[in-house]
Structure formats: C-alpha cells, structure tokens
Short mmCIF file of C-alpha atoms in Angstrom, two decimals:
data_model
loop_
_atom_site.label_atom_id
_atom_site.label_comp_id
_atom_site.label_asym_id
_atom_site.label_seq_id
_atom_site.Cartn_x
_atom_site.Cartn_y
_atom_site.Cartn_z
CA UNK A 1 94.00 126.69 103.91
CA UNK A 2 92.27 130.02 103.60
CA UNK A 3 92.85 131.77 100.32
CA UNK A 4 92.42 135.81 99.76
CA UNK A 5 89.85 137.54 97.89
CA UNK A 6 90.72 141.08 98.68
CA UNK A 7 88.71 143.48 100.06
CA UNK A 8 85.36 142.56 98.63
CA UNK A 9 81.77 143.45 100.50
CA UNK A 10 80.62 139.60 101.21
CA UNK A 11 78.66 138.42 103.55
CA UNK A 12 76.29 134.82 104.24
CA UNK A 13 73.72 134.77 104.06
CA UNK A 14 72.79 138.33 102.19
CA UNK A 15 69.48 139.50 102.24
CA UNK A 16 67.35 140.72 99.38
CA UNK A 17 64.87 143.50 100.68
CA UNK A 18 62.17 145.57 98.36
CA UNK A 19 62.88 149.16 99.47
CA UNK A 20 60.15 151.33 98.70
CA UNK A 21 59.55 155.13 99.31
CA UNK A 22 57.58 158.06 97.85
CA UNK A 23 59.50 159.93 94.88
CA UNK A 24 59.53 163.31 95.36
CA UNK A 25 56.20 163.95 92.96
CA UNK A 26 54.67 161.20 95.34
CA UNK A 27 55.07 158.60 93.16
CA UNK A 28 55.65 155.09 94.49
CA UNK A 29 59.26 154.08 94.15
CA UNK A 30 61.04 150.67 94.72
CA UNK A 31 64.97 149.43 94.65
CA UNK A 32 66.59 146.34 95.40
CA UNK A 33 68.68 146.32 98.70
CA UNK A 34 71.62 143.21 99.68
CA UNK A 35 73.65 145.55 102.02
CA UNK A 36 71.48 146.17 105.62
CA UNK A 37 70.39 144.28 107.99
CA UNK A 38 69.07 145.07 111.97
CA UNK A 39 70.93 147.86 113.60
CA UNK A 40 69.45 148.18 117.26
CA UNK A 41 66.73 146.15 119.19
CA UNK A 42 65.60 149.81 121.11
CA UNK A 43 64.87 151.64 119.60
CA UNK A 44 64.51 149.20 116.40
CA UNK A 45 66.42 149.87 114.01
CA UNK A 46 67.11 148.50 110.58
CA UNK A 47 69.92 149.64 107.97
CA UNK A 48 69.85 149.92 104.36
CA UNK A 49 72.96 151.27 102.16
CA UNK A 50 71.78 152.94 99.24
CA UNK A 51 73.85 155.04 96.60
CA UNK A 52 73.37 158.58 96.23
CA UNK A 53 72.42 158.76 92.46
CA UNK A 54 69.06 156.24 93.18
CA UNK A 55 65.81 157.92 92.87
CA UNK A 56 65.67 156.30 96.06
CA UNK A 57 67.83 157.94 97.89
CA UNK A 58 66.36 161.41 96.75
CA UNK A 59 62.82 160.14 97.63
CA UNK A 60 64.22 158.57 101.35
CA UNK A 61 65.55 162.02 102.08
CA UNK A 62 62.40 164.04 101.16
CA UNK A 63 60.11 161.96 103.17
CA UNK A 64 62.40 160.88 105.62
CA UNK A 65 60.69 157.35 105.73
CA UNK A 66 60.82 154.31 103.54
CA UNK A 67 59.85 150.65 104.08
CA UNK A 68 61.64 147.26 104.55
CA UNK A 69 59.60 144.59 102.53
CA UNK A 70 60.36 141.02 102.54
CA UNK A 71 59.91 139.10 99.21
CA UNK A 72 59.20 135.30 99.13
CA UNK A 73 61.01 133.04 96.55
CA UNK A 74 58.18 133.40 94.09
CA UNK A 75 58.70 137.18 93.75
CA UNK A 76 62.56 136.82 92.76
CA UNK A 77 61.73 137.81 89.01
CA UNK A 78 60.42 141.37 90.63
CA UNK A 79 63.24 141.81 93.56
CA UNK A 80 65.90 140.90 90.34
CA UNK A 81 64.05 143.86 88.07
CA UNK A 82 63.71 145.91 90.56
CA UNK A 83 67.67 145.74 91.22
CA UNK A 84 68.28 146.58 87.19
CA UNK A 85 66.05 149.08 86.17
CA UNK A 86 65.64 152.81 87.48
CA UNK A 87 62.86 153.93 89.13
CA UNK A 88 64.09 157.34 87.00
CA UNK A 89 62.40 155.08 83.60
CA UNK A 90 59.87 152.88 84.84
CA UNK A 91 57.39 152.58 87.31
CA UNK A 92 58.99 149.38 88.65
CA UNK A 93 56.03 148.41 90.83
CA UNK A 94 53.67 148.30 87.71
CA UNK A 95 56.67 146.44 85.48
CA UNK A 96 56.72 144.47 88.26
CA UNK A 97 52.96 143.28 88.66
CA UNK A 98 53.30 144.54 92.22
CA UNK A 99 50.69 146.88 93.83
CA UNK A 100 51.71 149.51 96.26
CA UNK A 101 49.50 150.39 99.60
CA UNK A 102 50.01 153.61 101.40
CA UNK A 103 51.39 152.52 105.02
CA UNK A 104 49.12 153.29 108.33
CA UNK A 105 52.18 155.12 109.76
CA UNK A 106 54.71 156.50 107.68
CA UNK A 107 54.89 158.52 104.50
CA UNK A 108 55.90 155.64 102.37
CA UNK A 109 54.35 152.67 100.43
CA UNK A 110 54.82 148.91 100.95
CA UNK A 111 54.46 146.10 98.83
CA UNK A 112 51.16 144.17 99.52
CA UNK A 113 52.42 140.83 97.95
CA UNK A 114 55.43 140.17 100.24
CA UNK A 115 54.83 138.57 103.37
CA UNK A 116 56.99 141.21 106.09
CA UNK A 117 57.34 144.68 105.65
CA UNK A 118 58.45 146.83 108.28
CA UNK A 119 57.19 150.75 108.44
CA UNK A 120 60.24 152.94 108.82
CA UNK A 121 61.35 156.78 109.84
CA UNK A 122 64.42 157.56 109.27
CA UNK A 123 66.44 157.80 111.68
CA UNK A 124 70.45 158.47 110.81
CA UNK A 125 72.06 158.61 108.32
CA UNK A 126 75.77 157.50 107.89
CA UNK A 127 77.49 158.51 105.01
CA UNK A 128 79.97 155.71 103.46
CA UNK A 129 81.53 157.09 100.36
CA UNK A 130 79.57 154.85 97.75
CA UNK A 131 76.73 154.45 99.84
CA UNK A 132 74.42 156.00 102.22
CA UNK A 133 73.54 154.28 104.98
CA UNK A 134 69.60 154.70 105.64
CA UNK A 135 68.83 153.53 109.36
CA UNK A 136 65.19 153.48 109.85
CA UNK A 137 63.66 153.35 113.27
CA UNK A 138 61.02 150.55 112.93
CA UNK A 139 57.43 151.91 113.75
CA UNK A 140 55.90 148.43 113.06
CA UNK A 141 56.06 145.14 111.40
CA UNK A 142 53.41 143.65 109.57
CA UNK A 143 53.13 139.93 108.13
CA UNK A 144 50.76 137.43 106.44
CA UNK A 145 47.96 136.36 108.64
CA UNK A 146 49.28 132.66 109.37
CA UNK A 147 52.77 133.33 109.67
CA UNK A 148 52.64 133.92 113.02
CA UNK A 149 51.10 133.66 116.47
CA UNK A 150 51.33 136.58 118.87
CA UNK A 151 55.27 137.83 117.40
CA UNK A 152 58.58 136.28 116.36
CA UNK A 153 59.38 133.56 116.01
CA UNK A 154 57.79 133.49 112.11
CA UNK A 155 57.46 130.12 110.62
CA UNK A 156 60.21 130.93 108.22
CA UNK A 157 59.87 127.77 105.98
CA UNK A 158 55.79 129.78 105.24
CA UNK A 159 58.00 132.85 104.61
CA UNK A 160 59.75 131.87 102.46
CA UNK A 161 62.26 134.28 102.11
CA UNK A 162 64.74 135.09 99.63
CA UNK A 163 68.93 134.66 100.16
CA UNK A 164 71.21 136.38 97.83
CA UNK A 165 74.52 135.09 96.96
CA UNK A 166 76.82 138.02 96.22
CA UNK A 167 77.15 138.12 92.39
CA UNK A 168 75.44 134.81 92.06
CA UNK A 169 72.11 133.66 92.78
CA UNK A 170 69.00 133.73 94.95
CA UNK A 171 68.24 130.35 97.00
CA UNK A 172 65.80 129.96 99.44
CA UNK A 173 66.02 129.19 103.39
CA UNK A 174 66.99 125.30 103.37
CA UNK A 175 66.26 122.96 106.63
CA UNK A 176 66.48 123.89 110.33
CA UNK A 177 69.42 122.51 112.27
CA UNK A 178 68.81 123.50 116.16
CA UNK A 179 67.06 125.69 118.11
CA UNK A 180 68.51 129.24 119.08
CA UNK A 181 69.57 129.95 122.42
CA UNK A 182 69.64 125.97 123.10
CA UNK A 183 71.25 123.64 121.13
CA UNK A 184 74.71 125.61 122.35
CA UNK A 185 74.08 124.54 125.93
CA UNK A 186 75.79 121.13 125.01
CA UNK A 187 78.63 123.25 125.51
CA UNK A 188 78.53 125.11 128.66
CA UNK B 1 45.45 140.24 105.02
CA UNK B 2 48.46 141.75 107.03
CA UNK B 3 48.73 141.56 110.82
CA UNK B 4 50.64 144.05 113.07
CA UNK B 5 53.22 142.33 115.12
CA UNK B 6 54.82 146.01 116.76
CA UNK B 7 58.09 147.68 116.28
CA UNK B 8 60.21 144.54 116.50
CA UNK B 9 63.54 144.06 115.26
CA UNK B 10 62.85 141.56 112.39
CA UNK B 11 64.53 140.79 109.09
CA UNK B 12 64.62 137.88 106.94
CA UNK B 13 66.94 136.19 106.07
CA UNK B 14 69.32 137.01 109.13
CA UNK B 15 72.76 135.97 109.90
CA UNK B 16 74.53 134.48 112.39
CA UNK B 17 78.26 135.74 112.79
CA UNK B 18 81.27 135.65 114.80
CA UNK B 19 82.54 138.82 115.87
CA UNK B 20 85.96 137.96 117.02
CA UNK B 21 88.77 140.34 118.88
CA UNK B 22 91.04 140.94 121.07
CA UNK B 23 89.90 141.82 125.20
CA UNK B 24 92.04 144.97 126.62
CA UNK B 25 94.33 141.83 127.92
CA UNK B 26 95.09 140.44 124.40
CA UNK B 27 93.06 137.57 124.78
CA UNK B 28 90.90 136.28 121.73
CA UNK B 29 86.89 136.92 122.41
CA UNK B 30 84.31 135.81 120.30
CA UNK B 31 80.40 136.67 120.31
CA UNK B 32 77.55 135.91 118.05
CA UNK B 33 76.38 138.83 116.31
CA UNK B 34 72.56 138.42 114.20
CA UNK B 35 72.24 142.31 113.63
CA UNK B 36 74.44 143.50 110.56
CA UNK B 37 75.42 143.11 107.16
CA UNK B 38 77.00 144.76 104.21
CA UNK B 39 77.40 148.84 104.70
CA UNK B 40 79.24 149.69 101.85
CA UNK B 41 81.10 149.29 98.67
CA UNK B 42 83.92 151.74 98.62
CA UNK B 43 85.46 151.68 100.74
CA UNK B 44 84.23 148.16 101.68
CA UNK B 45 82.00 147.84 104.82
CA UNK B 46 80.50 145.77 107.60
CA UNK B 47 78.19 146.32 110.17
CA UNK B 48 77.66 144.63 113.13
CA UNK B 49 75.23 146.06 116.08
CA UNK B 50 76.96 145.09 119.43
CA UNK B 51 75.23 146.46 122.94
CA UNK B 52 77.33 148.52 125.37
CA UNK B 53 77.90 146.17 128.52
CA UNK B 54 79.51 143.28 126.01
CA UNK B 55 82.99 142.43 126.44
CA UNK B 56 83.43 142.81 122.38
CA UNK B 57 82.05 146.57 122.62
CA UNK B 58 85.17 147.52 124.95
CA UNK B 59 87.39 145.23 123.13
CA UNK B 60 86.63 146.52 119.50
CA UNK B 61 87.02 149.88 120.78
CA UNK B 62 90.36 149.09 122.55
CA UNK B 63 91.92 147.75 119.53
CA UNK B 64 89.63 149.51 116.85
CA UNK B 65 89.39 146.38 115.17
CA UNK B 66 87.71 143.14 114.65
CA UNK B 67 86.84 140.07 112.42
CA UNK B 68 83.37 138.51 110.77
CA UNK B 69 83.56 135.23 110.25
CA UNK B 70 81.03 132.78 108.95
CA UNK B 71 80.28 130.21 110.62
CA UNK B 72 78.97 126.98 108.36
CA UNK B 73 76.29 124.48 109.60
CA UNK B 74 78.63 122.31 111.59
CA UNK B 75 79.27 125.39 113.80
CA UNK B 76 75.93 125.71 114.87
CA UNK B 77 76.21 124.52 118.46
CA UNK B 78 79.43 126.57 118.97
CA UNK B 79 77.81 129.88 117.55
CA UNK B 80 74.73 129.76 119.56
CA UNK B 81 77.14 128.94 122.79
CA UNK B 82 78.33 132.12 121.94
CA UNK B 83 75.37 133.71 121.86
CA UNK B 84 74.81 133.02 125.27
CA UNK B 85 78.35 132.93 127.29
CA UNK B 86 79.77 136.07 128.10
CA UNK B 87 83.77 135.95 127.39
CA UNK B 88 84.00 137.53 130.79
CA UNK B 89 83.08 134.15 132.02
CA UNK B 90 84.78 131.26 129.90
CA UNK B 91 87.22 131.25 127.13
CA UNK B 92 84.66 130.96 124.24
CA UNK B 93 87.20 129.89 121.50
CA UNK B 94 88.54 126.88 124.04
CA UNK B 95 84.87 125.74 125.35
CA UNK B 96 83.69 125.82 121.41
CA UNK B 97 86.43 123.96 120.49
CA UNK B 98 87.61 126.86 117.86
CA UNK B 99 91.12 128.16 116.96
CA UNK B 100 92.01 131.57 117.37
CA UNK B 101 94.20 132.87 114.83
CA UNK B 102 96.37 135.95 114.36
CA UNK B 103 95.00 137.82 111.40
CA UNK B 104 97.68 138.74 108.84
CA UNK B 105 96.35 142.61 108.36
CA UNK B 106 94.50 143.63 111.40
CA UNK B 107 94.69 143.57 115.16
CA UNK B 108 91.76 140.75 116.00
CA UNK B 109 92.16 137.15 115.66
CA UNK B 110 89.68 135.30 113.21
CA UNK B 111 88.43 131.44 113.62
CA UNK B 112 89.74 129.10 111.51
CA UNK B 113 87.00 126.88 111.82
CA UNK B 114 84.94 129.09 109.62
CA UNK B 115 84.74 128.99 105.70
CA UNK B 116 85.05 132.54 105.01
CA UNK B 117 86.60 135.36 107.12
CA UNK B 118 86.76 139.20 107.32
CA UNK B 119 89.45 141.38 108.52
CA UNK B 120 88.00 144.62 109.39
CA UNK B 121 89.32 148.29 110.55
CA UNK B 122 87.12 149.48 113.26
CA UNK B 123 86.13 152.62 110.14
CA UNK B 124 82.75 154.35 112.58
CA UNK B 125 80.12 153.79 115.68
CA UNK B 126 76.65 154.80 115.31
CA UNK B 127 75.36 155.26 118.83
CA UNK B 128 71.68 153.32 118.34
CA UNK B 129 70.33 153.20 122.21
CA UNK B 130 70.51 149.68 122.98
CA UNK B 131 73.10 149.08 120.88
CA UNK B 132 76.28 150.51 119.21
CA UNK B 133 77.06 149.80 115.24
CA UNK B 134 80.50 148.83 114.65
CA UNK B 135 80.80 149.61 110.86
CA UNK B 136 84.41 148.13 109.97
CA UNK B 137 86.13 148.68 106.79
CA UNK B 138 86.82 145.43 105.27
CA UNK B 139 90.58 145.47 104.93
CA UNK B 140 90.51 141.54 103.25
CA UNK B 141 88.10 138.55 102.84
CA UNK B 142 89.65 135.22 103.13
CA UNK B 143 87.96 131.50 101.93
CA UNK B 144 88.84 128.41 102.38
CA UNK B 145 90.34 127.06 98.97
CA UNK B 146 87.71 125.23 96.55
CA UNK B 147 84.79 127.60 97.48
CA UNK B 148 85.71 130.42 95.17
CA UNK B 149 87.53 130.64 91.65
CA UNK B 150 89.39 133.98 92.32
CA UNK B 151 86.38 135.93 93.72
CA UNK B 152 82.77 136.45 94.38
CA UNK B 153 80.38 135.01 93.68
CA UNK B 154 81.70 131.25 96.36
CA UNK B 155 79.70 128.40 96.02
CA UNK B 156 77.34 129.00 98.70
CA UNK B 157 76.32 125.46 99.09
CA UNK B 158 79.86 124.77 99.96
CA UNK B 159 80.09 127.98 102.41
CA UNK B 160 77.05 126.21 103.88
CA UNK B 161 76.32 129.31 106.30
CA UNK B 162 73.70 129.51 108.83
CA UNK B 163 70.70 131.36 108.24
CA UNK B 164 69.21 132.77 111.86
CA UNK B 165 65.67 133.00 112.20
CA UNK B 166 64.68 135.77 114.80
CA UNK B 167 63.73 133.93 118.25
CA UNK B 168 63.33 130.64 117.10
CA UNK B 169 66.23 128.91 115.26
CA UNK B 170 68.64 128.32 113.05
CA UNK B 171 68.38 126.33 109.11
CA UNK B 172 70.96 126.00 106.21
CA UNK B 173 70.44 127.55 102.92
CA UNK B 174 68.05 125.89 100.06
CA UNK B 175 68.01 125.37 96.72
CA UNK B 176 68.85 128.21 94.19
CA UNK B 177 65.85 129.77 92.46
CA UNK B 178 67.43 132.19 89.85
CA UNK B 179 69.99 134.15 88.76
CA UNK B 180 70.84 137.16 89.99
CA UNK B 181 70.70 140.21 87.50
CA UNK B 182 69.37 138.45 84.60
CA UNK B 183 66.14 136.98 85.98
CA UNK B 184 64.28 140.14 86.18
CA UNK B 185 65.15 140.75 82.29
CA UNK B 186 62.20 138.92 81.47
CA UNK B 187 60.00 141.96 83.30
CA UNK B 188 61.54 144.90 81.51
#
C-alpha cells in the first residue's frame, strides 16, 4: 500500500556534487549540488539546478563554465559545509581544507582532492522558478590515476562516492548486485 | 595525479529509474532511464534524458506525462531488461513480471513493484542532440507505508534503490557516514 507524500523533489539515489566556478573578482567559488545528474550522451551533457541568489549562480553566468567534482566519503564534512555556508562569507575551499587548481580547459577551478571532476561550458540554461538549471557540455573528465583503465567503467567501490538521502544523510555506494546490460537477459 | 578519460557522460552516484507511460495506443511502456535527477524545488521537478527514436519519447509527448519510479534491489534484473528491450518489441511490464497501475493524478501508469513513485506533468523539453530532457513537474510522490513518517527524509535502507555505475553495473547503497546539514558545522 503506497502512501502520499505530496509533491516533494525526491529522488534515489541523490547525488552530492562540489560545484565550483570563478566569482566574478576571480575568486574560486564552491556550492553543494543534490539536484542534476547527466542530461545527453552527445554532446555530453550534465545538469545542475542552482538558485538564483548563490554566488554561484552569478559566477556560472559570468564565466559561462563551472565544474562537476565528485567527492569520496571522506570529504562529506567539506561537501556538508560547503552546502551551509555562502561563498558571499567565506572562502569555502580554504574553510574547507580543499585546494583549488585552475582547469586545462575551461574558465573554472576544480577540486584536486576528489577523485572525478568533469570540465564544463555552459551550455543552456533552463529556468525553473526556484532554480536554474545549469547544463554544462562536458569538455572532459578527469579521475584518480588507478581508478580506471582506458574509460568507464570506474571501479566505483575505489571511488568511493558519496549518496545523499534527501533531508537525511550521506551513505556510501554498498555491494554490487549484477552486471548492467546482462543480468536482465534472464528475462528476454 | 589526475588522468583524462574525454568528454564522457559520467556521474557518480547514478540512478537507475523507470520511466513509465502510456504508448499513443494506451498501452503501459516502461524504460530504464540512468540520465536525470532532481530539477527543481518550486515548482517540484524531474529530469529524465530520453533519446528521440524511443518509444517513451513519442509516448511522453503524446500524453505529456509520465512516472519515475524507483526501482529497489530486487528489481534489478527487471530494470536492466528494460534497459535493453524496446517496448516496440515485448510488453516490458508483462516479461518483467511488473504491474502497471493507473496513477490517481496523471495520465501514465506507475509500477507497483517499486518502493517509491512519482507522478509527473510533462512541465518542458530541452532539445540536447542525442537526447531530449523531459523535465516533469512532480504533481505527487507516493511510498510504500513504513518507509517514511509523513515525509522526507524515507529510510533509505528500506527504499533499498539501485545505484548504477556507468558501463559496468549495478550495487545497493552502504552504510551512512554523516548527517546531512550538521556535519559540516564542525568546519565553519
């Protein structure tokens, strides 16, 4: 028996993504993102909704590029801070003991202690009352030497990323349970 | 040391949902949809990336609405079979062994089977090359009673959802590491 919750923005499993752009004085900037996810496979696309009052969002727009970064469970003190405090008061990547590097390709920093981070342009925007949707075009992803051979798949248990439960918690990926693009053929 | 892997579509964690409608003959489809997420707040939004040639895109269209549902660990085999069957070809819900059922507020069917379901209001497309974004405005989330108290945030090791990893394949969720919006108070 299915119960209602209203109309609520849930999802499972939510990510937790380390946004990070150039302020408008060229400062590095970072926010906490739960609400994006891929958009297209070509060209590659990736979405992130981001209010309109966020330094963020200012600093996105000016450069017209911002990066995806994937944090790892031990860096869920950081992604939590950086989801609570302005970039507007603090320089969040110093608060948060993380060091920003300019990217090869885009007018943006990334976070050298997460494992993934994917170099964005933007793209299109989608406006969405509350939110903004940012969809960056994906110039390249970068990972951890050791995470991977020549591409995907990632060993995603050396990853290590981070899953956010809506209003909860963060947990970490748990134990595989069947191969994509196989296990369903029991079926056909 | 980072290593370039190219402009690949690649997030962490990913999902794995069921994008359920109704074809232009009223029959329930289903498809597995990786590329999406949470768009917005207010009004409350979805996302889900769906490419042009799919029986979904026309049906979504044709009815201007759909359902996300998440599929739990159990569901595995069924949600990568759907992945990889076109509903052009075989009754998806029958060979999975799902239910299709009416949805009280919008014109799609949702799958019982699955511990948390939303209705959604085909709201905009984003035209994104290879694929099309089907941002839906959540119209109401249902769970299956005993995962929530009377809202976010659900028990997530009860929702037991599937995490996807790009390529390779699919794992449950871990243990919880923190909570959200007070771990990072330690930093500030």
């Amino acid at each position: 028996m299915k119960k209602s919750l209203g109309a609520v923005p849930l999802v499972f499993p939510m990510p937790a993504f380390l946004v990070a752009s150039y302020d408008p004085s060229g400062r590095p900037n970072l926010m906490t993102a739960a609400w994006g996810g891929i958009a297209s496979s070509d060209p590659p696309c990736v979405s992130v909704s981001i209010r309109p009052s966020r330094l963020s969002h200012e600093s996105i727009l000016a450069n017209r590029a911002f990066t995806v970064n994937i944090p790892n469970a031990r860096l869920a003190e950081a992604v939590d801070f950086a989801g609570i405090v302005s970039g507007r008061q603090a320089d969040k990547f110093a608060k948060a003991g993380l060091t920003a590097v300019k990217s090869d390709l885009v007018k943006a920093p990334y976070v050298a202690e997460c494992p993934v981070i994917l170099e964005c342009e933007l793209y299109k925007t989608v406006d969405l009352g509350a939110h903004t949707m940012m969809i960056g075009k994906i110039i390249d992803v970068k990972a951890e030497e050791g995470l991977a051979g020549e591409g995907p798949p990632l060993d995603i248990d050396k990853v290590d990323p981070l899953v956010y439960n809506s209003g909860g918690d963060y947990h970490r990926v748990g134990a595989s349970i069947g191969k994509a693009f196989f296990v369903g053929k029991n079926l056909k």
